[in-house]
Amino acid sequence: MNAELGVLKGALDRQREHVLGILEGLSEEDLRQPVLPSGWSCLALLRHLTLDVERFWFCGVIAGEPDVAGQLTAGAEAHWYVPEGMSAERVFADYRAAIARADAVLAAAAPEQEPAAWPVEIWPTWRLPDVRHILIHVLTEVACHSGHLDAVRELIDGTTWLGGNPYAG
């Protein structure tokens, strides 16, 4: 892997670990509990990260895999919900599998490589020009969502990613 992409991927890996780490130890009930008024749960956000971030950007946009490229046009709002009967273990396994597949795509990519597919029907006037920009976009999105999970976890049981009260002396 190119050194520049390696540095960016390292930062992304730390955010992915943060996402998984902040959810560690939550019960199935807590993982499914909507906490914020918008109504999403921790599992729903993890499913969004799986389908709309890892799978979409790496497999769909960078690699141009046809079964992925059109998924956002099919109604990405549905990806913010966990299908009836899907276990928490399955949601976590799908996320880890999507990361592994995304990493394989990234390992074969170069920073200046143009995306193999672009959803012009979603973004007709906006385009990320290359793998470098896509990786920065994904890193930003995962970091943002790990912060969302931090806030929700603290509301659920007081746990913080820093391992306690960061304001305690």
JSON list of C-alpha atoms in Angstrom, two decimals:
[
{"chain": "A", "resi": 1, "resn": "MET", "atom": "CA", "xyz": [0.00, 0.00, 0.00]},
{"chain": "A", "resi": 2, "resn": "ASN", "atom": "CA", "xyz": [1.15, 3.51, -0.79]},
{"chain": "A", "resi": 3, "resn": "ALA", "atom": "CA", "xyz": [2.64, 5.31, 2.27]},
{"chain": "A", "resi": 4, "resn": "GLU", "atom": "CA", "xyz": [0.11, 8.17, 2.10]},
{"chain": "A", "resi": 5, "resn": "LEU", "atom": "CA", "xyz": [-2.84, 5.78, 1.96]},
{"chain": "A", "resi": 6, "resn": "GLY", "atom": "CA", "xyz": [-1.24, 3.76, 4.76]},
{"chain": "A", "resi": 7, "resn": "VAL", "atom": "CA", "xyz": [-1.23, 6.80, 7.05]},
{"chain": "A", "resi": 8, "resn": "LEU", "atom": "CA", "xyz": [-4.85, 7.63, 6.20]},
{"chain": "A", "resi": 9, "resn": "LYS", "atom": "CA", "xyz": [-5.91, 3.99, 6.60]},
{"chain": "A", "resi": 10, "resn": "GLY", "atom": "CA", "xyz": [-4.19, 3.89, 10.00]},
{"chain": "A", "resi": 11, "resn": "ALA", "atom": "CA", "xyz": [-6.27, 6.86, 11.13]},
{"chain": "A", "resi": 12, "resn": "LEU", "atom": "CA", "xyz": [-9.41, 5.20, 9.74]},
{"chain": "A", "resi": 13, "resn": "ASP", "atom": "CA", "xyz": [-8.56, 1.96, 11.54]},
{"chain": "A", "resi": 14, "resn": "ARG", "atom": "CA", "xyz": [-8.35, 3.83, 14.84]},
{"chain": "A", "resi": 15, "resn": "GLN", "atom": "CA", "xyz": [-11.83, 5.30, 14.23]},
{"chain": "A", "resi": 16, "resn": "ARG", "atom": "CA", "xyz": [-13.18, 1.87, 13.34]},
{"chain": "A", "resi": 17, "resn": "GLU", "atom": "CA", "xyz": [-11.73, 0.52, 16.61]},
{"chain": "A", "resi": 18, "resn": "HIS", "atom": "CA", "xyz": [-13.36, 3.44, 18.41]},
{"chain": "A", "resi": 19, "resn": "VAL", "atom": "CA", "xyz": [-16.76, 2.55, 16.92]},
{"chain": "A", "resi": 20, "resn": "LEU", "atom": "CA", "xyz": [-16.44, -1.06, 18.05]},
{"chain": "A", "resi": 21, "resn": "GLY", "atom": "CA", "xyz": [-14.86, -0.18, 21.39]},
{"chain": "A", "resi": 22, "resn": "ILE", "atom": "CA", "xyz": [-17.50, 2.31, 22.50]},
{"chain": "A", "resi": 23, "resn": "LEU", "atom": "CA", "xyz": [-20.20, -0.31, 21.81]},
{"chain": "A", "resi": 24, "resn": "GLU", "atom": "CA", "xyz": [-18.40, -3.07, 23.71]},
{"chain": "A", "resi": 25, "resn": "GLY", "atom": "CA", "xyz": [-20.28, -4.36, 26.71]},
{"chain": "A", "resi": 26, "resn": "LEU", "atom": "CA", "xyz": [-23.69, -3.01, 25.74]},
{"chain": "A", "resi": 27, "resn": "SER", "atom": "CA", "xyz": [-26.59, -5.46, 25.97]},
{"chain": "A", "resi": 28, "resn": "GLU", "atom": "CA", "xyz": [-28.69, -6.33, 22.94]},
{"chain": "A", "resi": 29, "resn": "GLU", "atom": "CA", "xyz": [-31.44, -4.18, 24.45]},
{"chain": "A", "resi": 30, "resn": "ASP", "atom": "CA", "xyz": [-29.13, -1.17, 24.86]},
{"chain": "A", "resi": 31, "resn": "LEU", "atom": "CA", "xyz": [-27.76, -1.61, 21.33]},
{"chain": "A", "resi": 32, "resn": "ARG", "atom": "CA", "xyz": [-31.31, -1.46, 19.94]},
{"chain": "A", "resi": 33, "resn": "GLN", "atom": "CA", "xyz": [-32.52, 1.41, 22.14]},
{"chain": "A", "resi": 34, "resn": "PRO", "atom": "CA", "xyz": [-33.10, 4.73, 20.36]},
{"chain": "A", "resi": 35, "resn": "VAL", "atom": "CA", "xyz": [-31.59, 7.41, 22.58]},
{"chain": "A", "resi": 36, "resn": "LEU", "atom": "CA", "xyz": [-31.78, 10.60, 20.53]},
{"chain": "A", "resi": 37, "resn": "PRO", "atom": "CA", "xyz": [-34.99, 12.17, 19.18]},
{"chain": "A", "resi": 38, "resn": "SER", "atom": "CA", "xyz": [-34.03, 11.19, 15.61]},
{"chain": "A", "resi": 39, "resn": "GLY", "atom": "CA", "xyz": [-34.70, 7.59, 16.64]},
{"chain": "A", "resi": 40, "resn": "TRP", "atom": "CA", "xyz": [-31.61, 5.70, 15.46]},
{"chain": "A", "resi": 41, "resn": "SER", "atom": "CA", "xyz": [-30.01, 3.04, 17.66]},
{"chain": "A", "resi": 42, "resn": "CYS", "atom": "CA", "xyz": [-26.36, 2.07, 18.03]},
{"chain": "A", "resi": 43, "resn": "LEU", "atom": "CA", "xyz": [-27.00, -1.01, 15.86]},
{"chain": "A", "resi": 44, "resn": "ALA", "atom": "CA", "xyz": [-28.71, 1.11, 13.23]},
{"chain": "A", "resi": 45, "resn": "LEU", "atom": "CA", "xyz": [-25.72, 3.44, 13.06]},
{"chain": "A", "resi": 46, "resn": "LEU", "atom": "CA", "xyz": [-23.40, 0.43, 12.78]},
{"chain": "A", "resi": 47, "resn": "ARG", "atom": "CA", "xyz": [-25.52, -0.86, 9.90]},
{"chain": "A", "resi": 48, "resn": "HIS", "atom": "CA", "xyz": [-25.28, 2.57, 8.23]},
{"chain": "A", "resi": 49, "resn": "LEU", "atom": "CA", "xyz": [-21.49, 2.46, 8.59]},
{"chain": "A", "resi": 50, "resn": "THR", "atom": "CA", "xyz": [-21.48, -1.04, 7.09]},
{"chain": "A", "resi": 51, "resn": "LEU", "atom": "CA", "xyz": [-23.65, -0.37, 4.04]},
{"chain": "A", "resi": 52, "resn": "ASP", "atom": "CA", "xyz": [-23.43, 3.34, 3.32]},
{"chain": "A", "resi": 53, "resn": "VAL", "atom": "CA", "xyz": [-19.82, 3.95, 4.29]},
{"chain": "A", "resi": 54, "resn": "GLU", "atom": "CA", "xyz": [-17.54, 0.89, 4.15]},
{"chain": "A", "resi": 55, "resn": "ARG", "atom": "CA", "xyz": [-19.38, -1.06, 1.45]},
{"chain": "A", "resi": 56, "resn": "PHE", "atom": "CA", "xyz": [-20.60, 1.90, -0.61]},
{"chain": "A", "resi": 57, "resn": "TRP", "atom": "CA", "xyz": [-17.44, 4.01, -0.79]},
{"chain": "A", "resi": 58, "resn": "PHE", "atom": "CA", "xyz": [-14.83, 1.28, -1.10]},
{"chain": "A", "resi": 59, "resn": "CYS", "atom": "CA", "xyz": [-16.58, -1.52, -2.97]},
{"chain": "A", "resi": 60, "resn": "GLY", "atom": "CA", "xyz": [-19.16, 0.56, -4.84]},
{"chain": "A", "resi": 61, "resn": "VAL", "atom": "CA", "xyz": [-17.33, 3.76, -5.69]},
{"chain": "A", "resi": 62, "resn": "ILE", "atom": "CA", "xyz": [-13.61, 2.89, -5.69]},
{"chain": "A", "resi": 63, "resn": "ALA", "atom": "CA", "xyz": [-13.95, -0.68, -7.03]},
{"chain": "A", "resi": 64, "resn": "GLY", "atom": "CA", "xyz": [-17.14, -0.10, -9.02]},
{"chain": "A", "resi": 65, "resn": "GLU", "atom": "CA", "xyz": [-18.80, -3.34, -7.93]},
{"chain": "A", "resi": 66, "resn": "PRO", "atom": "CA", "xyz": [-22.20, -3.25, -9.71]},
{"chain": "A", "resi": 67, "resn": "ASP", "atom": "CA", "xyz": [-24.21, -4.81, -6.87]},
{"chain": "A", "resi": 68, "resn": "VAL", "atom": "CA", "xyz": [-23.10, -1.97, -4.60]},
{"chain": "A", "resi": 69, "resn": "ALA", "atom": "CA", "xyz": [-22.95, 1.07, -6.88]},
{"chain": "A", "resi": 70, "resn": "GLY", "atom": "CA", "xyz": [-26.72, 1.67, -6.93]},
{"chain": "A", "resi": 71, "resn": "GLN", "atom": "CA", "xyz": [-27.48, 0.96, -3.29]},
{"chain": "A", "resi": 72, "resn": "LEU", "atom": "CA", "xyz": [-27.91, 4.59, -2.18]},
{"chain": "A", "resi": 73, "resn": "THR", "atom": "CA", "xyz": [-30.41, 5.29, -4.92]},
{"chain": "A", "resi": 74, "resn": "ALA", "atom": "CA", "xyz": [-32.47, 2.41, -3.57]},
{"chain": "A", "resi": 75, "resn": "GLY", "atom": "CA", "xyz": [-33.17, 4.36, -0.38]},
{"chain": "A", "resi": 76, "resn": "ALA", "atom": "CA", "xyz": [-30.30, 4.67, 2.06]},
{"chain": "A", "resi": 77, "resn": "GLU", "atom": "CA", "xyz": [-32.72, 5.61, 4.83]},
{"chain": "A", "resi": 78, "resn": "ALA", "atom": "CA", "xyz": [-33.47, 1.90, 5.08]},
{"chain": "A", "resi": 79, "resn": "HIS", "atom": "CA", "xyz": [-29.85, 1.28, 6.03]},
{"chain": "A", "resi": 80, "resn": "TRP", "atom": "CA", "xyz": [-30.37, 3.20, 9.27]},
{"chain": "A", "resi": 81, "resn": "TYR", "atom": "CA", "xyz": [-32.63, 0.39, 10.53]},
{"chain": "A", "resi": 82, "resn": "VAL", "atom": "CA", "xyz": [-31.85, -3.15, 11.53]},
{"chain": "A", "resi": 83, "resn": "PRO", "atom": "CA", "xyz": [-34.11, -5.67, 9.78]},
{"chain": "A", "resi": 84, "resn": "GLU", "atom": "CA", "xyz": [-36.48, -7.65, 11.95]},
{"chain": "A", "resi": 85, "resn": "GLY", "atom": "CA", "xyz": [-34.77, -10.77, 13.22]},
{"chain": "A", "resi": 86, "resn": "MET", "atom": "CA", "xyz": [-31.21, -9.60, 12.52]},
{"chain": "A", "resi": 87, "resn": "SER", "atom": "CA", "xyz": [-29.12, -10.20, 15.64]},
{"chain": "A", "resi": 88, "resn": "ALA", "atom": "CA", "xyz": [-26.59, -7.79, 17.09]},
{"chain": "A", "resi": 89, "resn": "GLU", "atom": "CA", "xyz": [-23.91, -10.40, 16.42]},
{"chain": "A", "resi": 90, "resn": "ARG", "atom": "CA", "xyz": [-24.85, -10.39, 12.75]},
{"chain": "A", "resi": 91, "resn": "VAL", "atom": "CA", "xyz": [-24.73, -6.58, 12.54]},
{"chain": "A", "resi": 92, "resn": "PHE", "atom": "CA", "xyz": [-21.24, -6.60, 14.10]},
{"chain": "A", "resi": 93, "resn": "ALA", "atom": "CA", "xyz": [-20.08, -9.47, 11.86]},
{"chain": "A", "resi": 94, "resn": "ASP", "atom": "CA", "xyz": [-21.35, -7.65, 8.76]},
{"chain": "A", "resi": 95, "resn": "TYR", "atom": "CA", "xyz": [-19.45, -4.51, 9.82]},
{"chain": "A", "resi": 96, "resn": "ARG", "atom": "CA", "xyz": [-16.22, -6.44, 10.32]},
{"chain": "A", "resi": 97, "resn": "ALA", "atom": "CA", "xyz": [-16.67, -8.21, 6.96]},
{"chain": "A", "resi": 98, "resn": "ALA", "atom": "CA", "xyz": [-17.32, -4.89, 5.21]},
{"chain": "A", "resi": 99, "resn": "ILE", "atom": "CA", "xyz": [-14.12, -3.49, 6.74]},
{"chain": "A", "resi": 100, "resn": "ALA", "atom": "CA", "xyz": [-12.13, -6.51, 5.54]},
{"chain": "A", "resi": 101, "resn": "ARG", "atom": "CA", "xyz": [-13.50, -6.13, 2.01]},
{"chain": "A", "resi": 102, "resn": "ALA", "atom": "CA", "xyz": [-12.90, -2.37, 2.06]},
{"chain": "A", "resi": 103, "resn": "ASP", "atom": "CA", "xyz": [-9.32, -2.93, 3.19]},
{"chain": "A", "resi": 104, "resn": "ALA", "atom": "CA", "xyz": [-8.76, -5.34, 0.29]},
{"chain": "A", "resi": 105, "resn": "VAL", "atom": "CA", "xyz": [-10.04, -2.72, -2.16]},
{"chain": "A", "resi": 106, "resn": "LEU", "atom": "CA", "xyz": [-7.87, -0.06, -0.59]},
{"chain": "A", "resi": 107, "resn": "ALA", "atom": "CA", "xyz": [-4.76, -2.29, -0.64]},
{"chain": "A", "resi": 108, "resn": "ALA", "atom": "CA", "xyz": [-4.99, -2.46, -4.43]},
{"chain": "A", "resi": 109, "resn": "ALA", "atom": "CA", "xyz": [-5.61, 1.28, -4.90]},
{"chain": "A", "resi": 110, "resn": "ALA", "atom": "CA", "xyz": [-3.40, 4.30, -5.51]},
{"chain": "A", "resi": 111, "resn": "PRO", "atom": "CA", "xyz": [-4.08, 7.76, -4.03]},
{"chain": "A", "resi": 112, "resn": "GLU", "atom": "CA", "xyz": [-4.63, 9.42, -7.41]},
{"chain": "A", "resi": 113, "resn": "GLN", "atom": "CA", "xyz": [-6.81, 6.63, -8.80]},
{"chain": "A", "resi": 114, "resn": "GLU", "atom": "CA", "xyz": [-10.19, 7.87, -10.01]},
{"chain": "A", "resi": 115, "resn": "PRO", "atom": "CA", "xyz": [-13.34, 6.16, -8.72]},
{"chain": "A", "resi": 116, "resn": "ALA", "atom": "CA", "xyz": [-14.55, 3.31, -10.91]},
{"chain": "A", "resi": 117, "resn": "ALA", "atom": "CA", "xyz": [-18.17, 4.39, -10.38]},
{"chain": "A", "resi": 118, "resn": "TRP", "atom": "CA", "xyz": [-19.90, 7.56, -9.28]},
{"chain": "A", "resi": 119, "resn": "PRO", "atom": "CA", "xyz": [-23.59, 7.96, -8.36]},
{"chain": "A", "resi": 120, "resn": "VAL", "atom": "CA", "xyz": [-24.37, 10.98, -10.53]},
{"chain": "A", "resi": 121, "resn": "GLU", "atom": "CA", "xyz": [-28.08, 10.42, -9.88]},
{"chain": "A", "resi": 122, "resn": "ILE", "atom": "CA", "xyz": [-27.41, 11.26, -6.22]},
{"chain": "A", "resi": 123, "resn": "TRP", "atom": "CA", "xyz": [-24.68, 13.89, -6.66]},
{"chain": "A", "resi": 124, "resn": "PRO", "atom": "CA", "xyz": [-24.86, 15.32, -10.18]},
{"chain": "A", "resi": 125, "resn": "THR", "atom": "CA", "xyz": [-22.67, 18.34, -9.39]},
{"chain": "A", "resi": 126, "resn": "TRP", "atom": "CA", "xyz": [-20.40, 16.99, -6.63]},
{"chain": "A", "resi": 127, "resn": "ARG", "atom": "CA", "xyz": [-17.63, 14.46, -7.11]},
{"chain": "A", "resi": 128, "resn": "LEU", "atom": "CA", "xyz": [-14.67, 13.20, -5.13]},
{"chain": "A", "resi": 129, "resn": "PRO", "atom": "CA", "xyz": [-11.85, 13.03, -7.69]},
{"chain": "A", "resi": 130, "resn": "ASP", "atom": "CA", "xyz": [-9.73, 10.17, -6.38]},
{"chain": "A", "resi": 131, "resn": "VAL", "atom": "CA", "xyz": [-9.09, 7.50, -3.76]},
{"chain": "A", "resi": 132, "resn": "ARG", "atom": "CA", "xyz": [-7.23, 10.00, -1.53]},
{"chain": "A", "resi": 133, "resn": "HIS", "atom": "CA", "xyz": [-10.29, 12.26, -1.30]},
{"chain": "A", "resi": 134, "resn": "ILE", "atom": "CA", "xyz": [-12.65, 9.32, -0.82]},
{"chain": "A", "resi": 135, "resn": "LEU", "atom": "CA", "xyz": [-10.54, 7.97, 2.04]},
{"chain": "A", "resi": 136, "resn": "ILE", "atom": "CA", "xyz": [-10.46, 11.39, 3.72]},
{"chain": "A", "resi": 137, "resn": "HIS", "atom": "CA", "xyz": [-14.24, 11.63, 3.30]},
{"chain": "A", "resi": 138, "resn": "VAL", "atom": "CA", "xyz": [-14.75, 8.17, 4.84]},
{"chain": "A", "resi": 139, "resn": "LEU", "atom": "CA", "xyz": [-12.35, 8.93, 7.70]},
{"chain": "A", "resi": 140, "resn": "THR", "atom": "CA", "xyz": [-14.28, 12.12, 8.46]},
{"chain": "A", "resi": 141, "resn": "GLU", "atom": "CA", "xyz": [-17.64, 10.34, 8.36]},
{"chain": "A", "resi": 142, "resn": "VAL", "atom": "CA", "xyz": [-16.53, 7.46, 10.60]},
{"chain": "A", "resi": 143, "resn": "ALA", "atom": "CA", "xyz": [-14.95, 9.90, 13.08]},
{"chain": "A", "resi": 144, "resn": "CYS", "atom": "CA", "xyz": [-18.16, 11.94, 13.17]},
{"chain": "A", "resi": 145, "resn": "HIS", "atom": "CA", "xyz": [-20.25, 8.84, 13.81]},
{"chain": "A", "resi": 146, "resn": "SER", "atom": "CA", "xyz": [-17.87, 7.55, 16.48]},
{"chain": "A", "resi": 147, "resn": "GLY", "atom": "CA", "xyz": [-18.54, 10.84, 18.25]},
{"chain": "A", "resi": 148, "resn": "HIS", "atom": "CA", "xyz": [-22.28, 10.25, 17.93]},
{"chain": "A", "resi": 149, "resn": "LEU", "atom": "CA", "xyz": [-21.78, 6.83, 19.50]},
{"chain": "A", "resi": 150, "resn": "ASP", "atom": "CA", "xyz": [-19.72, 8.38, 22.31]},
{"chain": "A", "resi": 151, "resn": "ALA", "atom": "CA", "xyz": [-22.58, 10.70, 23.21]},
{"chain": "A", "resi": 152, "resn": "VAL", "atom": "CA", "xyz": [-25.21, 7.96, 23.03]},
{"chain": "A", "resi": 153, "resn": "ARG", "atom": "CA", "xyz": [-23.11, 5.54, 25.09]},
{"chain": "A", "resi": 154, "resn": "GLU", "atom": "CA", "xyz": [-22.61, 8.16, 27.77]},
{"chain": "A", "resi": 155, "resn": "LEU", "atom": "CA", "xyz": [-26.37, 8.75, 27.87]},
{"chain": "A", "resi": 156, "resn": "ILE", "atom": "CA", "xyz": [-27.05, 5.01, 28.12]},
{"chain": "A", "resi": 157, "resn": "ASP", "atom": "CA", "xyz": [-24.74, 4.13, 31.00]},
{"chain": "A", "resi": 158, "resn": "GLY", "atom": "CA", "xyz": [-22.21, 6.90, 31.60]},
{"chain": "A", "resi": 159, "resn": "THR", "atom": "CA", "xyz": [-19.34, 5.12, 29.83]},
{"chain": "A", "resi": 160, "resn": "THR", "atom": "CA", "xyz": [-16.94, 7.26, 27.84]},
{"chain": "A", "resi": 161, "resn": "TRP", "atom": "CA", "xyz": [-14.29, 6.25, 25.34]},
{"chain": "A", "resi": 162, "resn": "LEU", "atom": "CA", "xyz": [-11.70, 7.88, 27.59]},
{"chain": "A", "resi": 163, "resn": "GLY", "atom": "CA", "xyz": [-12.56, 5.41, 30.35]},
{"chain": "A", "resi": 164, "resn": "GLY", "atom": "CA", "xyz": [-14.16, 7.56, 32.95]},
{"chain": "A", "resi": 165, "resn": "ASN", "atom": "CA", "xyz": [-14.98, 11.17, 33.57]},
{"chain": "A", "resi": 166, "resn": "PRO", "atom": "CA", "xyz": [-12.54, 13.24, 31.49]},
{"chain": "A", "resi": 167, "resn": "TYR", "atom": "CA", "xyz": [-13.22, 16.24, 33.75]},
{"chain": "A", "resi": 168, "resn": "ALA", "atom": "CA", "xyz": [-12.43, 14.51, 37.02]},
{"chain": "A", "resi": 169, "resn": "GLY", "atom": "CA", "xyz": [-9.18, 15.73, 38.58]}
]
